Short mmCIF file of C-alpha atoms in Angstrom, two decimals:
data_model
loop_
_atom_site.label_atom_id
_atom_site.label_comp_id
_atom_site.label_asym_id
_atom_site.label_seq_id
_atom_site.Cartn_x
_atom_site.Cartn_y
_atom_site.Cartn_z
CA MET A 1 -0.28 0.05 0.05
CA LYS A 2 2.85 2.55 1.16
CA THR A 3 4.82 1.92 -2.30
CA ALA A 4 1.13 1.98 -4.50
CA LEU A 5 0.61 5.50 -2.37
CA ASN A 6 4.69 6.96 -3.36
CA THR A 7 3.92 5.99 -6.63
CA PHE A 8 1.16 7.76 -7.01
CA LYS A 9 2.75 10.66 -5.48
CA LYS A 10 5.29 10.88 -7.72
CA THR A 11 3.28 10.62 -10.80
CA TYR A 12 1.33 13.52 -9.60
CA SER A 13 4.23 15.29 -8.92
CA PHE A 14 5.31 14.32 -12.64
CA ALA A 15 2.01 15.37 -13.97
CA SER A 16 2.15 19.02 -11.68
CA ILE A 17 5.81 19.82 -13.21
CA ILE A 18 4.12 19.36 -16.82
CA GLU A 19 1.02 20.79 -16.51
CA ASP A 20 2.94 24.07 -15.12
CA PHE A 21 5.82 23.87 -17.94
CA LYS A 22 2.87 24.06 -20.22
CA GLN A 23 1.49 26.76 -18.08
CA LEU A 24 4.48 28.89 -18.22
CA THR A 25 5.11 28.14 -21.86
CA LYS A 26 1.39 29.38 -22.67
CA VAL A 27 0.90 25.34 -24.53
CA GLY A 28 -2.16 26.63 -26.96
CA LEU A 29 -0.72 29.95 -28.10
CA ALA A 30 2.53 28.37 -29.04
CA ILE A 31 1.05 25.40 -31.16
CA SER A 32 -1.30 28.36 -33.14
CA VAL A 33 2.14 30.06 -33.78
CA VAL A 34 4.07 26.69 -34.70
CA PHE A 35 0.64 26.06 -37.04
CA SER A 36 1.46 29.38 -38.36
CA SER A 37 4.81 28.54 -39.08
CA LEU A 38 4.42 25.29 -40.74
CA ALA A 39 1.95 26.82 -42.81
CA GLY A 40 3.97 29.45 -43.47
CA TYR A 41 6.86 26.58 -44.47
CA LEU A 42 4.21 24.82 -46.62
CA LEU A 43 3.82 27.51 -49.05
CA GLY A 44 7.46 28.90 -49.33
CA VAL A 45 8.99 24.88 -50.39
CA GLY A 46 9.93 24.55 -54.12
CA ALA A 47 9.54 21.76 -56.99
CA GLU A 48 12.04 20.13 -54.26
CA GLY A 49 9.42 19.18 -52.07
CA VAL A 50 8.78 19.11 -48.70
CA ASP A 51 11.96 18.27 -46.35
CA PHE A 52 10.33 16.68 -43.06
CA LYS A 53 13.30 17.15 -41.51
CA VAL A 54 13.11 20.91 -41.49
CA LEU A 55 9.82 20.78 -41.26
CA ALA A 56 10.00 18.87 -37.69
CA LEU A 57 13.10 21.45 -36.70
CA LEU A 58 10.96 24.49 -37.29
CA ALA A 59 8.04 23.15 -35.16
CA ILE A 60 10.43 22.39 -32.45
CA GLY A 61 12.32 25.43 -32.84
CA GLY A 62 9.32 27.49 -33.12
CA TYR A 63 8.10 25.99 -29.88
CA PHE A 64 11.13 26.31 -28.06
CA MET A 65 11.09 30.45 -28.67
CA VAL A 66 7.71 30.79 -28.40
CA GLY A 67 7.64 29.07 -24.97
CA ALA A 68 10.67 31.20 -23.87
CA SER A 69 9.06 35.08 -24.80
CA ASN A 70 6.15 33.12 -22.97
CA ALA A 71 8.26 32.28 -19.86
CA PHE A 72 10.22 35.56 -19.64
CA ASN A 73 6.96 37.87 -20.22
CA GLN A 74 5.89 35.95 -16.98
CA ILE A 75 8.86 36.62 -15.58
CA ILE A 76 8.32 40.10 -15.86
CA GLU A 77 4.71 40.41 -14.83
CA ARG A 78 4.41 38.04 -11.98
CA ASP A 79 3.60 41.13 -9.93
CA LEU A 80 1.01 42.20 -11.79
CA ASP A 81 -0.06 38.91 -12.80
CA ALA A 82 -0.79 37.62 -9.19
CA LEU A 83 -3.67 40.74 -9.13
CA MET A 84 -5.38 39.70 -11.87
CA ASP A 85 -7.62 36.29 -11.71
CA ARG A 86 -6.99 35.24 -15.14
CA THR A 87 -3.25 34.94 -14.46
CA LYS A 88 -2.93 34.43 -10.54
CA ASP A 89 -2.68 30.51 -10.62
CA ARG A 90 0.27 30.77 -13.19
CA PRO A 91 2.99 28.44 -11.93
CA ILE A 92 4.68 32.16 -10.95
CA PRO A 93 2.73 34.37 -8.88
CA SER A 94 0.95 31.07 -7.17
CA GLY A 95 3.94 29.73 -6.02
CA ARG A 96 4.43 26.83 -7.28
CA MET A 97 7.73 28.04 -9.52
CA SER A 98 10.23 30.20 -8.34
CA VAL A 99 11.57 32.58 -10.69
CA SER A 100 15.15 31.43 -10.88
CA VAL A 101 13.73 28.05 -11.99
CA ALA A 102 11.64 29.90 -14.86
CA PHE A 103 14.43 31.99 -15.88
CA THR A 104 16.24 28.81 -16.41
CA ILE A 105 13.49 26.85 -18.18
CA ALA A 106 13.01 30.36 -20.34
CA SER A 107 17.04 30.46 -21.03
CA ILE A 108 17.24 27.14 -21.85
CA LEU A 109 15.04 27.20 -24.48
CA THR A 110 16.08 30.54 -25.89
CA VAL A 111 19.22 28.90 -26.76
CA LEU A 112 17.59 25.63 -27.67
CA GLY A 113 15.24 27.84 -30.09
CA ILE A 114 17.89 29.18 -31.73
CA VAL A 115 20.03 26.45 -32.35
CA THR A 116 17.72 24.32 -33.39
CA LEU A 117 15.92 27.06 -35.99
CA TYR A 118 19.87 27.84 -37.05
CA ILE A 119 20.26 24.30 -38.15
CA VAL A 120 17.32 25.30 -40.81
CA ASN A 121 18.84 27.93 -41.74
CA PRO A 122 20.76 31.65 -40.20
CA LYS A 123 17.63 34.03 -41.10
CA THR A 124 15.18 31.47 -39.36
CA ALA A 125 17.24 31.60 -36.35
CA MET A 126 17.41 35.67 -36.49
CA PHE A 127 13.91 36.57 -37.20
CA GLY A 128 13.27 33.91 -34.16
CA ALA A 129 15.80 35.84 -32.40
CA ILE A 130 14.30 39.11 -32.70
CA SER A 131 10.57 37.78 -31.96
CA ILE A 132 12.20 37.22 -28.46
CA PHE A 133 13.60 40.56 -28.48
CA LEU A 134 10.59 42.63 -28.97
CA TYR A 135 8.46 40.65 -27.54
CA THR A 136 10.17 40.21 -23.74
CA CYS A 137 12.35 43.61 -23.73
CA ILE A 138 10.08 46.02 -25.59
CA TYR A 139 6.20 44.72 -26.02
CA THR A 140 6.31 43.65 -21.98
CA PRO A 141 7.30 46.94 -20.22
CA LEU A 142 5.50 48.79 -22.52
CA LYS A 143 1.97 46.99 -21.74
CA THR A 144 1.44 49.15 -18.80
CA LYS A 145 2.66 52.52 -19.97
CA THR A 146 0.56 52.83 -23.49
CA PRO A 147 -1.98 51.15 -25.60
CA LEU A 148 0.78 51.44 -28.53
CA ALA A 149 2.17 48.68 -26.63
CA VAL A 150 -0.01 46.18 -28.71
CA PHE A 151 1.53 47.69 -32.06
CA ILE A 152 4.69 46.64 -30.84
CA GLY A 153 3.74 42.84 -29.73
CA ALA A 154 2.00 42.69 -33.03
CA LEU A 155 5.32 42.88 -35.14
CA PRO A 156 7.01 39.89 -32.92
CA GLY A 157 3.04 38.23 -33.14
CA ALA A 158 3.83 38.20 -37.35
CA ILE A 159 6.77 36.69 -37.74
CA PRO A 160 5.50 33.03 -37.90
CA PHE A 161 3.90 32.44 -40.67
CA MET A 162 6.50 34.77 -42.78
CA LEU A 163 9.40 32.63 -40.67
CA GLY A 164 7.95 28.97 -41.93
CA TRP A 165 8.33 30.82 -45.61
CA VAL A 166 12.28 31.72 -44.47
CA ALA A 167 12.67 28.83 -43.16
CA ALA A 168 11.93 26.89 -46.85
CA THR A 169 13.89 29.13 -49.11
CA ASN A 170 16.43 31.06 -46.97
CA ASP A 171 15.07 34.09 -48.24
CA PHE A 172 13.41 37.53 -47.28
CA GLY A 173 11.39 39.20 -50.04
CA ILE A 174 7.68 40.17 -50.61
CA GLU A 175 6.13 36.74 -50.50
CA PRO A 176 7.17 36.44 -46.72
CA GLY A 177 6.52 39.97 -46.24
CA THR A 178 3.15 40.02 -47.44
CA LEU A 179 2.65 36.45 -44.89
CA PHE A 180 4.07 39.35 -42.33
CA MET A 181 1.46 41.97 -42.58
CA ILE A 182 -1.38 39.25 -43.12
CA GLN A 183 -0.37 38.23 -39.49
CA PHE A 184 0.24 41.87 -38.55
CA PHE A 185 -3.23 43.34 -39.17
CA TRP A 186 -4.88 39.90 -38.01
CA GLN A 187 -3.01 40.96 -34.04
CA PHE A 188 -5.47 44.15 -33.87
CA PRO A 189 -8.88 42.73 -34.17
CA HIS A 190 -8.05 39.53 -32.09
CA PHE A 191 -6.01 41.39 -28.86
CA TRP A 192 -8.61 44.28 -29.27
CA ALA A 193 -11.51 41.82 -28.49
CA ILE A 194 -9.52 40.19 -25.95
CA GLY A 195 -8.78 43.45 -24.18
CA TRP A 196 -12.61 44.46 -24.40
CA PHE A 197 -13.74 41.40 -22.68
CA LEU A 198 -10.92 41.48 -20.18
CA PHE A 199 -11.21 45.11 -19.85
CA GLU A 200 -11.26 45.02 -16.12
CA ASP A 201 -9.08 42.22 -15.00
CA TYR A 202 -6.50 43.86 -16.95
CA LYS A 203 -7.20 46.72 -15.18
CA LYS A 204 -6.05 45.23 -12.21
CA GLY A 205 -3.12 45.06 -13.74
CA GLY A 206 -3.06 48.42 -15.00
CA PHE A 207 -2.54 46.86 -18.53
CA PHE A 208 -3.54 49.29 -21.75
CA MET A 209 -4.44 46.97 -24.19
CA LEU A 210 -7.42 49.15 -25.93
CA PRO A 211 -6.74 51.81 -28.58
CA THR A 212 -8.53 54.65 -26.98
CA GLY A 213 -8.01 52.87 -23.35
CA LYS A 214 -11.88 52.56 -23.60
CA LYS A 215 -14.69 50.06 -24.15
CA ASN A 216 -16.15 52.64 -26.54
CA LYS A 217 -17.31 53.28 -30.34
CA ALA A 218 -13.52 54.52 -30.95
CA THR A 219 -12.06 50.96 -30.11
CA ALA A 220 -14.89 49.24 -32.61
CA LEU A 221 -14.48 51.85 -34.91
CA GLN A 222 -10.48 50.81 -35.30
CA ILE A 223 -11.28 47.07 -35.04
CA ILE A 224 -14.10 47.33 -37.73
CA MET A 225 -11.13 49.63 -39.65
CA TYR A 226 -7.71 47.15 -39.27
CA THR A 227 -10.33 44.41 -40.53
CA ILE A 228 -10.62 45.64 -43.20
CA TRP A 229 -7.21 46.40 -43.97
CA LEU A 230 -6.50 42.55 -42.85
CA ILE A 231 -9.17 41.38 -45.58
CA LEU A 232 -7.37 43.30 -48.63
CA VAL A 233 -3.76 42.24 -47.56
CA SER A 234 -5.46 38.97 -47.34
CA VAL A 235 -6.41 38.73 -51.01
CA PHE A 236 -3.76 40.83 -52.16
CA PRO A 237 -1.53 37.88 -53.26
CA ALA A 238 -4.81 37.29 -56.09
CA THR A 239 -3.23 40.37 -57.82
CA GLY A 240 0.14 38.43 -58.87
CA LEU A 241 2.22 41.13 -57.52
CA THR A 242 3.36 39.58 -54.44
CA GLY A 243 6.17 37.13 -56.67
CA ALA A 244 5.80 33.28 -55.50
CA LEU A 245 3.06 33.89 -53.07
CA SER A 246 0.13 33.44 -55.18
CA LEU A 247 -3.92 33.38 -54.73
CA SER A 248 -6.43 32.23 -57.13
CA ILE A 249 -9.67 33.83 -57.88
CA PRO A 250 -11.64 31.02 -56.24
CA ALA A 251 -9.59 30.61 -53.08
CA ALA A 252 -9.57 34.23 -53.38
CA ILE A 253 -13.21 34.54 -52.92
CA ILE A 254 -13.64 32.30 -50.27
CA VAL A 255 -10.38 34.36 -47.99
CA PHE A 256 -12.98 37.22 -49.31
CA VAL A 257 -15.89 35.55 -47.48
CA ILE A 258 -14.14 34.48 -44.62
CA GLY A 259 -13.03 38.15 -44.01
CA ILE A 260 -16.57 39.60 -44.40
CA GLY A 261 -17.84 36.90 -41.81
CA LEU A 262 -14.72 38.58 -39.06
CA LEU A 263 -16.01 42.14 -40.25
CA TYR A 264 -19.88 40.64 -39.70
CA TYR A 265 -18.44 40.25 -35.91
CA GLY A 266 -16.36 43.54 -35.48
CA VAL A 267 -19.71 45.61 -36.57
CA GLN A 268 -21.82 43.59 -33.91
CA LEU A 269 -19.38 44.82 -31.51
CA TYR A 270 -19.81 48.38 -32.67
CA LYS A 271 -23.77 47.93 -32.65
CA LYS A 272 -24.28 46.12 -29.45
CA MET A 273 -21.00 46.90 -26.98
CA ASP A 274 -20.89 44.28 -24.85
CA ASP A 275 -18.23 41.48 -23.54
CA LYS A 276 -20.34 38.60 -25.22
CA ALA A 277 -19.61 40.08 -28.68
CA ALA A 278 -15.92 40.96 -27.87
CA LYS A 279 -15.98 36.72 -26.88
CA THR A 280 -17.42 36.19 -30.17
CA LEU A 281 -15.18 38.16 -32.23
CA MET A 282 -11.99 37.02 -30.48
CA LEU A 283 -13.39 33.55 -31.18
CA ALA A 284 -13.93 34.04 -35.08
CA SER A 285 -10.56 35.87 -35.12
CA VAL A 286 -9.07 32.25 -34.17
CA ALA A 287 -11.03 31.31 -36.89
CA TYR A 288 -10.23 33.14 -39.23
CA ILE A 289 -6.51 32.98 -39.64
CA THR A 290 -6.66 29.31 -39.22
CA LEU A 291 -9.21 29.01 -42.48
CA ILE A 292 -7.08 31.42 -44.66
CA GLN A 293 -3.69 29.82 -44.11
CA ILE A 294 -5.66 26.30 -44.60
CA VAL A 295 -6.94 27.92 -47.58
CA PHE A 296 -3.41 29.14 -48.93
CA VAL A 297 -1.87 25.98 -48.20
CA VAL A 298 -4.81 23.80 -50.04
CA ASP A 299 -4.59 26.62 -53.29
CA LYS A 300 -1.10 25.91 -53.58
CA PHE A 301 -1.01 22.36 -53.67
CA ILE A 302 -4.17 21.55 -55.96
#
């Protein structure tokens, strides 16, 4: 009986460690970022076809880099996280993990991430390192200073889709630049929607996430405007002006229709001005970026 009890405790302890690691690295967010990178890679591969070794390295290295960024972010914001309902149970503010342990994990992930992406090619590693720097050293400190932090945060947030293309081609041009712009403009309706329905919780931590600092018509209108820009840049590859990155007319129509769906929910937020509409918009934005990336990839290979 004693042996069985000890075994249970060890199993539970190991499960807790894994769970804390997942929370520290924000596993859900990290996986979505890796998905974007893999989509970008598939769009960038040429006649030589998919290199599954590179694909695996990109996925692993991408997770390490995003995990490192999130871990550093939680170290810096640990005192503020303790004030907010949605973050107070994270490993560091809850006391389950020390700052030194979290810093060690973040540092190891950074090194492993850069090395892994460097094996893919140096440019991929460089952009990965830039994303960690921007997210940790500029975006995170600005979140309590100015709403412009969302703009800064959109820069590292837009790198993953582009990163996949660079991993496939070892080159940066209009094609990965276009992928970057798609994910860049997507950040605004997505994160402003989150900032809207979590406004009171963010306020406890002193975070400025909405462009006007308030849940008002002006904020909702900016969400609509950025959504329109997102739709335009998403269908732009159909013009044939984005080099090797192209989109057929049928695929462009599908992307446009998906974009109109997202715009509809932005307009609904403008009309209703409530948290429920903001949550729906956030979910719609996640569906949007996932679906259009799938459409882009499928369109290339059919």
